[in-house]
Tab-separated table of C-alpha atoms and ligand atoms in Angstrom:
chain	number	residue	atom	x	y	z
A	1	MET	CA	-19.990	-3.749	8.784
A	2	THR	CA	-17.524	-5.533	11.073
A	3	THR	CA	-16.395	-3.745	14.197
A	4	HIS	CA	-14.062	-4.614	17.037
A	5	PRO	CA	-15.578	-2.536	19.854
A	6	GLN	CA	-12.875	-3.359	22.368
A	7	THR	CA	-10.006	-2.255	20.164
A	8	GLY	CA	-9.612	-0.949	16.633
A	9	ARG	CA	-12.419	-0.613	14.171
A	10	VAL	CA	-12.481	-2.445	10.891
A	11	VAL	CA	-15.107	-1.713	8.291
A	12	PHE	CA	-15.527	-3.377	4.909
A	13	LEU	CA	-17.075	-0.984	2.419
A	14	ASP	CA	-17.140	0.122	-1.209
A	15	GLY	CA	-14.494	2.780	-1.648
A	16	SER	CA	-13.496	4.882	-4.652
A	17	GLY	CA	-14.914	3.517	-7.869
A	18	ASP	CA	-17.138	1.252	-5.729
A	19	LEU	CA	-14.139	-1.011	-5.272
A	20	PRO	CA	-14.109	-3.066	-2.065
A	21	MET	CA	-12.017	-1.456	0.620
A	22	ILE	CA	-11.153	-2.064	4.251
A	23	GLU	CA	-11.199	0.965	6.534
A	24	ILE	CA	-9.198	0.620	9.748
A	25	ARG	CA	-9.036	2.748	12.827
A	26	THR	CA	-6.675	2.179	15.769
A	27	PRO	CA	-5.880	4.217	18.883
A	28	TRP	CA	-2.890	5.714	17.009
A	29	SER	CA	-3.881	5.861	13.365
A	30	SER	CA	-6.240	5.182	10.499
A	31	ALA	CA	-5.683	3.295	7.267
A	32	GLU	CA	-7.368	2.025	4.120
A	33	ILE	CA	-6.653	-1.120	2.120
A	34	HIS	CA	-8.191	-1.605	-1.329
A	35	LEU	CA	-8.626	-5.251	-2.320
A	36	LEU	CA	-7.508	-4.116	-5.783
A	37	GLY	CA	-3.856	-5.048	-5.674
A	38	ALA	CA	-4.080	-5.378	-1.851
A	39	THR	CA	-3.101	-1.726	-2.040
A	40	VAL	CA	-2.673	0.076	1.264
A	41	SER	CA	-4.027	3.371	-0.018
A	42	GLN	CA	-3.798	5.368	3.160
A	43	PHE	CA	-2.057	5.364	6.526
A	44	GLN	CA	-2.235	8.397	8.784
A	45	LYS	CA	-1.184	8.794	12.389
A	46	LYS	CA	-3.248	11.034	14.628
A	47	ASN	CA	-1.861	14.601	14.655
A	48	GLU	CA	0.274	13.927	11.564
A	49	PRO	CA	-0.268	14.509	7.832
A	50	PRO	CA	-0.964	11.383	5.768
A	51	MET	CA	2.099	9.141	5.387
A	52	LEU	CA	1.072	7.743	1.998
A	53	TRP	CA	0.299	9.599	-1.213
A	54	VAL	CA	-2.363	8.730	-3.803
A	55	SER	CA	-2.820	10.733	-6.978
A	56	LYS	CA	-6.041	12.728	-7.296
A	57	PHE	CA	-6.099	11.272	-10.821
A	58	SER	CA	-5.753	7.644	-9.833
A	59	ARG	CA	-8.229	5.410	-11.617
A	60	PHE	CA	-9.961	3.112	-9.158
A	61	GLU	CA	-10.925	0.481	-11.721
A	62	LYS	CA	-10.410	-3.262	-11.928
A	63	ASP	CA	-7.328	-4.315	-13.898
A	64	VAL	CA	-5.773	-0.849	-13.409
A	65	PRO	CA	-3.178	-0.298	-10.674
A	66	ILE	CA	-3.924	2.364	-8.084
A	67	ARG	CA	-1.539	5.308	-8.538
A	68	GLY	CA	-0.192	5.601	-5.052
A	69	GLY	CA	-0.224	3.993	-1.628
A	70	ILE	CA	1.797	0.761	-1.560
A	71	PRO	CA	1.431	-1.116	-4.866
A	72	VAL	CA	2.547	-4.747	-4.513
A	73	ILE	CA	4.943	-5.630	-7.308
A	74	PHE	CA	5.342	-9.329	-8.207
A	75	PRO	CA	6.655	-11.448	-9.990
A	76	TRP	CA	8.757	-8.961	-11.969
A	77	PHE	CA	9.880	-5.335	-11.554
A	78	GLY	CA	10.108	-2.770	-14.324
A	79	LYS	CA	9.586	-3.741	-17.945
A	80	PRO	CA	11.814	-6.675	-18.979
A	81	ALA	CA	11.689	-7.331	-22.722
A	82	ASP	CA	10.234	-10.803	-22.216
A	83	LYS	CA	7.408	-9.743	-19.894
A	84	PRO	CA	3.912	-8.399	-20.802
A	85	GLY	CA	3.851	-4.954	-19.186
A	86	GLN	CA	5.387	-3.150	-16.246
A	87	HIS	CA	5.767	-4.252	-12.620
A	88	GLY	CA	4.144	-7.679	-12.752
A	89	PHE	CA	0.420	-8.359	-12.579
A	90	VAL	CA	-0.672	-8.714	-8.940
A	91	ARG	CA	-1.054	-4.961	-8.285
A	92	GLN	CA	-4.058	-4.841	-10.630
A	93	GLN	CA	-5.743	-8.049	-9.506
A	94	MET	CA	-8.466	-8.395	-6.880
A	95	TRP	CA	-7.069	-9.956	-3.716
A	96	GLU	CA	-9.145	-11.525	-0.980
A	97	ALA	CA	-9.174	-10.570	2.689
A	98	LYS	CA	-8.496	-13.821	4.492
A	99	GLU	CA	-8.337	-12.788	8.127
A	100	VAL	CA	-8.649	-9.703	10.323
A	101	SER	CA	-7.256	-9.760	13.850
A	102	SER	CA	-6.938	-7.138	16.545
A	103	PRO	CA	-4.692	-7.772	19.548
A	104	PRO	CA	-5.633	-6.219	22.909
A	105	ASP	CA	-3.472	-3.128	22.244
A	106	GLY	CA	-5.879	-2.048	19.513
A	107	SER	CA	-3.612	-2.604	16.538
A	108	VAL	CA	-5.165	-4.357	13.540
A	109	PHE	CA	-3.717	-7.030	11.264
A	110	VAL	CA	-5.225	-7.899	7.899
A	111	ARG	CA	-4.095	-10.979	6.006
A	112	LEU	CA	-4.838	-10.995	2.299
A	113	HIS	CA	-4.121	-13.550	-0.393
A	114	LEU	CA	-4.305	-14.011	-4.140
A	115	PRO	CA	-5.382	-17.610	-4.826
A	116	SER	CA	-4.974	-17.382	-8.602
A	117	VAL	CA	-1.297	-16.435	-8.703
A	118	GLY	CA	-0.027	-20.043	-8.612
A	119	ALA	CA	-1.576	-20.697	-12.011
A	120	SER	CA	0.867	-18.312	-13.681
A	121	PRO	CA	3.626	-20.093	-15.640
A	122	LEU	CA	5.980	-17.418	-14.280
A	123	CYS	CA	5.590	-18.649	-10.709
A	124	PRO	CA	4.013	-22.134	-10.890
A	125	GLY	CA	2.598	-23.212	-7.559
A	126	ALA	CA	3.234	-19.836	-5.901
A	127	LEU	CA	1.155	-18.961	-2.866
A	128	LEU	CA	0.976	-15.220	-2.219
A	129	GLU	CA	-0.062	-13.775	1.133
A	130	TYR	CA	0.195	-10.206	2.346
A	131	LEU	CA	0.070	-9.289	6.001
A	132	VAL	CA	-0.608	-5.635	6.816
A	133	GLY	CA	-0.247	-4.358	10.381
A	134	ILE	CA	-1.796	-1.044	11.389
A	135	GLY	CA	-0.906	0.596	14.698
A	136	GLU	CA	1.508	3.320	15.714
A	137	GLN	CA	3.533	2.075	12.748
A	138	LEU	CA	2.599	0.415	9.484
A	139	THR	CA	4.028	-2.980	8.634
A	140	ALA	CA	3.544	-4.783	5.332
A	141	GLU	CA	4.859	-8.253	4.632
A	142	LEU	CA	4.675	-10.034	1.266
A	143	ILE	CA	4.948	-13.777	1.834
A	144	VAL	CA	5.722	-15.949	-1.189
A	145	THR	CA	5.624	-19.734	-0.781
A	146	ASN	CA	6.548	-22.192	-3.486
A	147	GLN	CA	3.994	-25.002	-3.287
A	148	GLY	CA	4.951	-26.255	-6.728
A	149	PRO	CA	7.354	-28.998	-7.839
A	150	GLN	CA	9.993	-26.695	-9.361
A	151	SER	CA	12.008	-23.642	-8.385
A	152	PHE	CA	11.019	-20.280	-9.792
A	153	ALA	CA	12.706	-16.893	-9.764
A	154	PHE	CA	10.857	-13.675	-9.038
A	155	GLU	CA	11.345	-10.007	-8.266
A	156	ASP	CA	9.202	-8.306	-5.670
A	157	CYS	CA	8.783	-4.754	-4.444
A	158	LEU	CA	6.571	-2.766	-2.113
A	159	HIS	CA	6.427	0.332	-4.290
A	160	THR	CA	5.575	2.864	-1.590
A	161	TYR	CA	4.459	6.396	-2.464
A	162	PHE	CA	5.117	8.765	0.449
A	163	ALA	CA	3.234	12.025	0.902
A	164	THR	CA	5.420	15.081	1.504
A	165	GLY	CA	5.327	18.795	1.844
A	166	ASP	CA	7.013	20.675	-0.973
A	167	ILE	CA	9.582	18.382	-2.562
A	168	SER	CA	12.228	21.116	-2.343
A	169	GLY	CA	12.365	20.455	1.412
A	170	VAL	CA	12.578	16.659	1.171
A	171	SER	CA	15.708	14.511	1.437
A	172	VAL	CA	16.261	10.750	1.543
A	173	SER	CA	19.166	9.502	3.654
A	174	GLY	CA	20.740	6.108	4.297
A	175	LEU	CA	22.187	5.412	0.872
A	176	GLN	CA	25.140	7.798	0.873
A	177	GLY	CA	28.032	6.777	-1.336
A	178	GLN	CA	26.364	3.548	-2.425
A	179	GLU	CA	26.397	2.762	-6.137
A	180	TYR	CA	23.007	2.853	-7.841
A	181	LEU	CA	21.708	2.175	-11.358
A	182	ASP	CA	20.248	5.359	-12.820
A	183	ALA	CA	17.098	4.353	-14.707
A	184	VAL	CA	16.980	7.843	-16.207
A	185	GLN	CA	20.308	7.075	-17.917
A	186	ASN	CA	19.585	3.541	-19.067
A	187	PHE	CA	20.683	2.052	-15.720
A	188	LEU	CA	24.119	3.623	-15.782
A	189	PRO	CA	25.995	2.752	-12.544
A	190	ILE	CA	26.591	5.924	-10.523
A	191	LYS	CA	27.897	6.799	-7.071
A	192	ASP	CA	26.575	9.832	-5.196
A	193	ALA	CA	28.687	11.096	-2.296
A	194	ALA	CA	26.005	13.513	-1.112
A	195	PRO	CA	24.790	12.853	2.454
A	196	ALA	CA	21.188	12.566	1.215
A	197	ILE	CA	19.203	12.444	-2.027
A	198	ARG	CA	17.355	15.618	-2.924
A	199	VAL	CA	14.877	15.937	-5.784
A	200	ASP	CA	15.299	18.761	-8.300
A	201	GLN	CA	14.894	16.677	-11.481
A	202	GLU	CA	13.567	13.234	-12.400
A	203	VAL	CA	15.035	10.746	-9.936
A	204	ASP	CA	14.844	7.020	-10.646
A	205	ARG	CA	17.581	5.252	-8.707
A	206	VAL	CA	17.820	1.467	-8.282
A	207	TYR	CA	20.117	0.582	-5.362
A	208	LEU	CA	21.138	-3.078	-5.260
A	209	ASN	CA	22.768	-4.804	-2.278
A	210	ALA	CA	21.053	-2.188	-0.128
A	211	PRO	CA	19.378	-3.925	2.838
A	212	GLN	CA	19.729	-0.884	5.083
A	213	ALA	CA	17.004	1.398	6.417
A	214	THR	CA	16.387	4.824	4.903
A	215	GLU	CA	14.813	8.013	6.199
A	216	ILE	CA	12.729	10.673	4.453
A	217	ARG	CA	13.194	14.084	6.083
A	218	ASP	CA	10.484	16.628	5.311
A	219	GLU	CA	11.349	20.226	6.226
A	220	GLU	CA	7.921	21.687	5.477
A	221	TRP	CA	5.896	19.078	7.328
A	222	LYS	CA	8.613	18.818	10.029
A	223	ARG	CA	8.566	15.018	9.954
A	224	VAL	CA	10.966	12.151	9.451
A	225	ILE	CA	9.632	8.877	8.051
A	226	ARG	CA	11.814	5.826	8.656
A	227	VAL	CA	11.685	2.899	6.219
A	228	GLU	CA	13.003	-0.295	7.803
A	229	LYS	CA	12.933	-3.573	5.930
A	230	GLU	CA	13.653	-7.287	6.205
A	231	ASN	CA	14.679	-9.626	3.374
A	232	SER	CA	14.934	-6.746	0.944
A	233	ARG	CA	18.217	-6.129	-0.829
A	234	SER	CA	16.990	-3.444	-3.196
A	235	THR	CA	15.805	0.114	-2.624
A	236	VAL	CA	14.373	2.254	-5.422
A	237	VAL	CA	14.007	6.030	-5.075
A	238	TRP	CA	11.721	7.674	-7.608
A	239	ASN	CA	10.195	11.039	-8.379
A	240	PRO	CA	8.908	11.562	-11.950
A	241	TRP	CA	9.476	15.366	-11.940
A	242	ILE	CA	7.813	17.493	-14.603
A	243	ALA	CA	7.976	15.774	-17.996
A	244	LYS	CA	7.178	12.252	-16.784
A	245	SER	CA	4.345	13.543	-14.595
A	246	LYS	CA	2.780	15.069	-17.716
A	247	ARG	CA	3.112	11.775	-19.593
A	248	MET	CA	1.173	9.801	-16.996
A	249	GLN	CA	-2.612	10.005	-17.360
A	250	ASP	CA	-3.205	9.084	-13.727
A	251	PHE	CA	-0.693	11.541	-12.311
A	252	GLY	CA	-1.333	15.271	-11.980
A	253	ASP	CA	1.109	17.576	-13.735
A	254	GLU	CA	2.072	19.221	-10.419
A	255	GLU	CA	1.734	16.232	-8.129
A	256	TYR	CA	5.452	15.437	-8.274
A	257	LEU	CA	5.874	18.353	-5.885
A	258	GLN	CA	4.248	16.447	-3.017
A	259	MET	CA	5.490	12.877	-3.176
A	260	VAL	CA	8.489	10.619	-3.321
A	261	CYS	CA	8.710	6.855	-3.763
A	262	VAL	CA	11.089	4.874	-1.568
A	263	GLU	CA	10.523	1.284	-2.603
A	264	SER	CA	11.678	-1.892	-0.851
A	265	GLY	CA	12.123	-5.159	-2.684
A	266	ASN	CA	14.421	-7.529	-4.505
A	267	VAL	CA	14.929	-6.492	-8.117
A	268	ARG	CA	17.307	-7.155	-11.048
A	269	THR	CA	20.319	-9.112	-9.751
A	270	ASP	CA	18.744	-9.137	-6.272
A	271	ALA	CA	15.898	-11.321	-7.625
A	272	ILE	CA	14.911	-14.343	-5.504
A	273	THR	CA	14.953	-17.989	-6.579
A	274	LEU	CA	12.534	-20.032	-4.485
A	275	ALA	CA	12.985	-23.794	-4.205
A	276	PRO	CA	9.970	-26.092	-3.814
A	277	GLY	CA	8.566	-25.813	-0.291
A	278	ALA	CA	10.501	-22.613	0.488
A	279	THR	CA	9.021	-19.296	1.645
A	280	HIS	CA	10.326	-15.729	1.207
A	281	ARG	CA	9.051	-12.870	3.420
A	282	LEU	CA	9.646	-9.304	2.255
A	283	LYS	CA	8.752	-6.936	5.091
A	284	VAL	CA	8.749	-3.177	5.565
A	285	LYS	CA	8.096	-1.207	8.721
A	286	LEU	CA	7.136	2.458	8.290
A	287	SER	CA	7.382	4.754	11.280
A	288	SER	CA	7.478	8.505	11.689
A	289	LYS	CA	8.233	11.223	14.205
A	290	PRO	CA	8.030	14.996	14.264
A	291	VAL	CA	11.342	16.930	13.985
B	1	LIG	O1	9.901	2.457	-9.312
B	1	LIG	C1	10.231	3.380	-10.268
B	1	LIG	C2	9.546	3.021	-11.557
B	1	LIG	O2	10.068	1.839	-12.107
B	1	LIG	C3	9.669	4.217	-12.480
B	1	LIG	O3	10.538	3.962	-13.544
B	1	LIG	C4	8.222	4.486	-12.920
B	1	LIG	O4	7.948	3.790	-14.099
B	1	LIG	C5	7.454	3.974	-11.719
B	1	LIG	O5	8.132	2.791	-11.348
B	1	LIG	C6	5.969	3.815	-11.910
B	1	LIG	O6	5.696	2.754	-12.780
B	1	LIG	P1	4.162	2.516	-13.198
B	1	LIG	O7	4.150	1.276	-14.014
B	1	LIG	O8	3.388	2.379	-11.916
B	1	LIG	O9	3.742	3.771	-13.929
């Protein structure tokens, strides 16, 4: 057990499925990070409901992504015909905790990395680091450095699952009138003039050229979550609704009623090409307030 008596508290332990996990407590909040996929599986501010959602049916097993929290998607998003599987491969690999630091204010920073990723022919020489900050807010920064001799292109995404009260009282604002690709209709380009996105059917919207912040307003839990981001041109909004929930083994049939994904990354035509020696830093900052 590692503790920081003067500030936050960081404990390394075996979590669900006996998978290594880091438990963090700060003066404002608590959080959990599973080394599997470097998945932030929980973040909760004192006197607030959890901010992140994890399925009760998630399998906490090696080589299987955790269903919830903040899966790290790299080096591709979705299921391109020429790629083996969905959403890249780093979300189901075991990362390593490289450094834990706790500034005097009691916040906690955990730096993780995935040494093996550079061996992939898809991102030769890539160095992947992930810096998670836990305090009054949650920050997560995926840092990709090209240490190889040639450029490579990649997509990345912090595929965040947010916990909500009943979905009928949830709306996502910040994307009004912006064209999106509707993954439910084979990525048909659509514009929605509504002030905010509400979920009353399967929603799977890929917004490109969308660097702006978004907000998730939750009427039942009387909370607004703000999603701010840096170096992210894509936002994906997803709720599987009824039929897709039933098709997923690690997703309860009714769980769609209490979650929504608002994902921050660089996907499809927003993909990144990284020259030798260059670094790309995808960062999200999650904050919340009662309303
Ligand atoms: O981000 C939305 C999405 O691409 C959906 O189409 C859905 O497939 C979701 O990701 C979850 O994907 P997963 O591979 O984790 O089941």
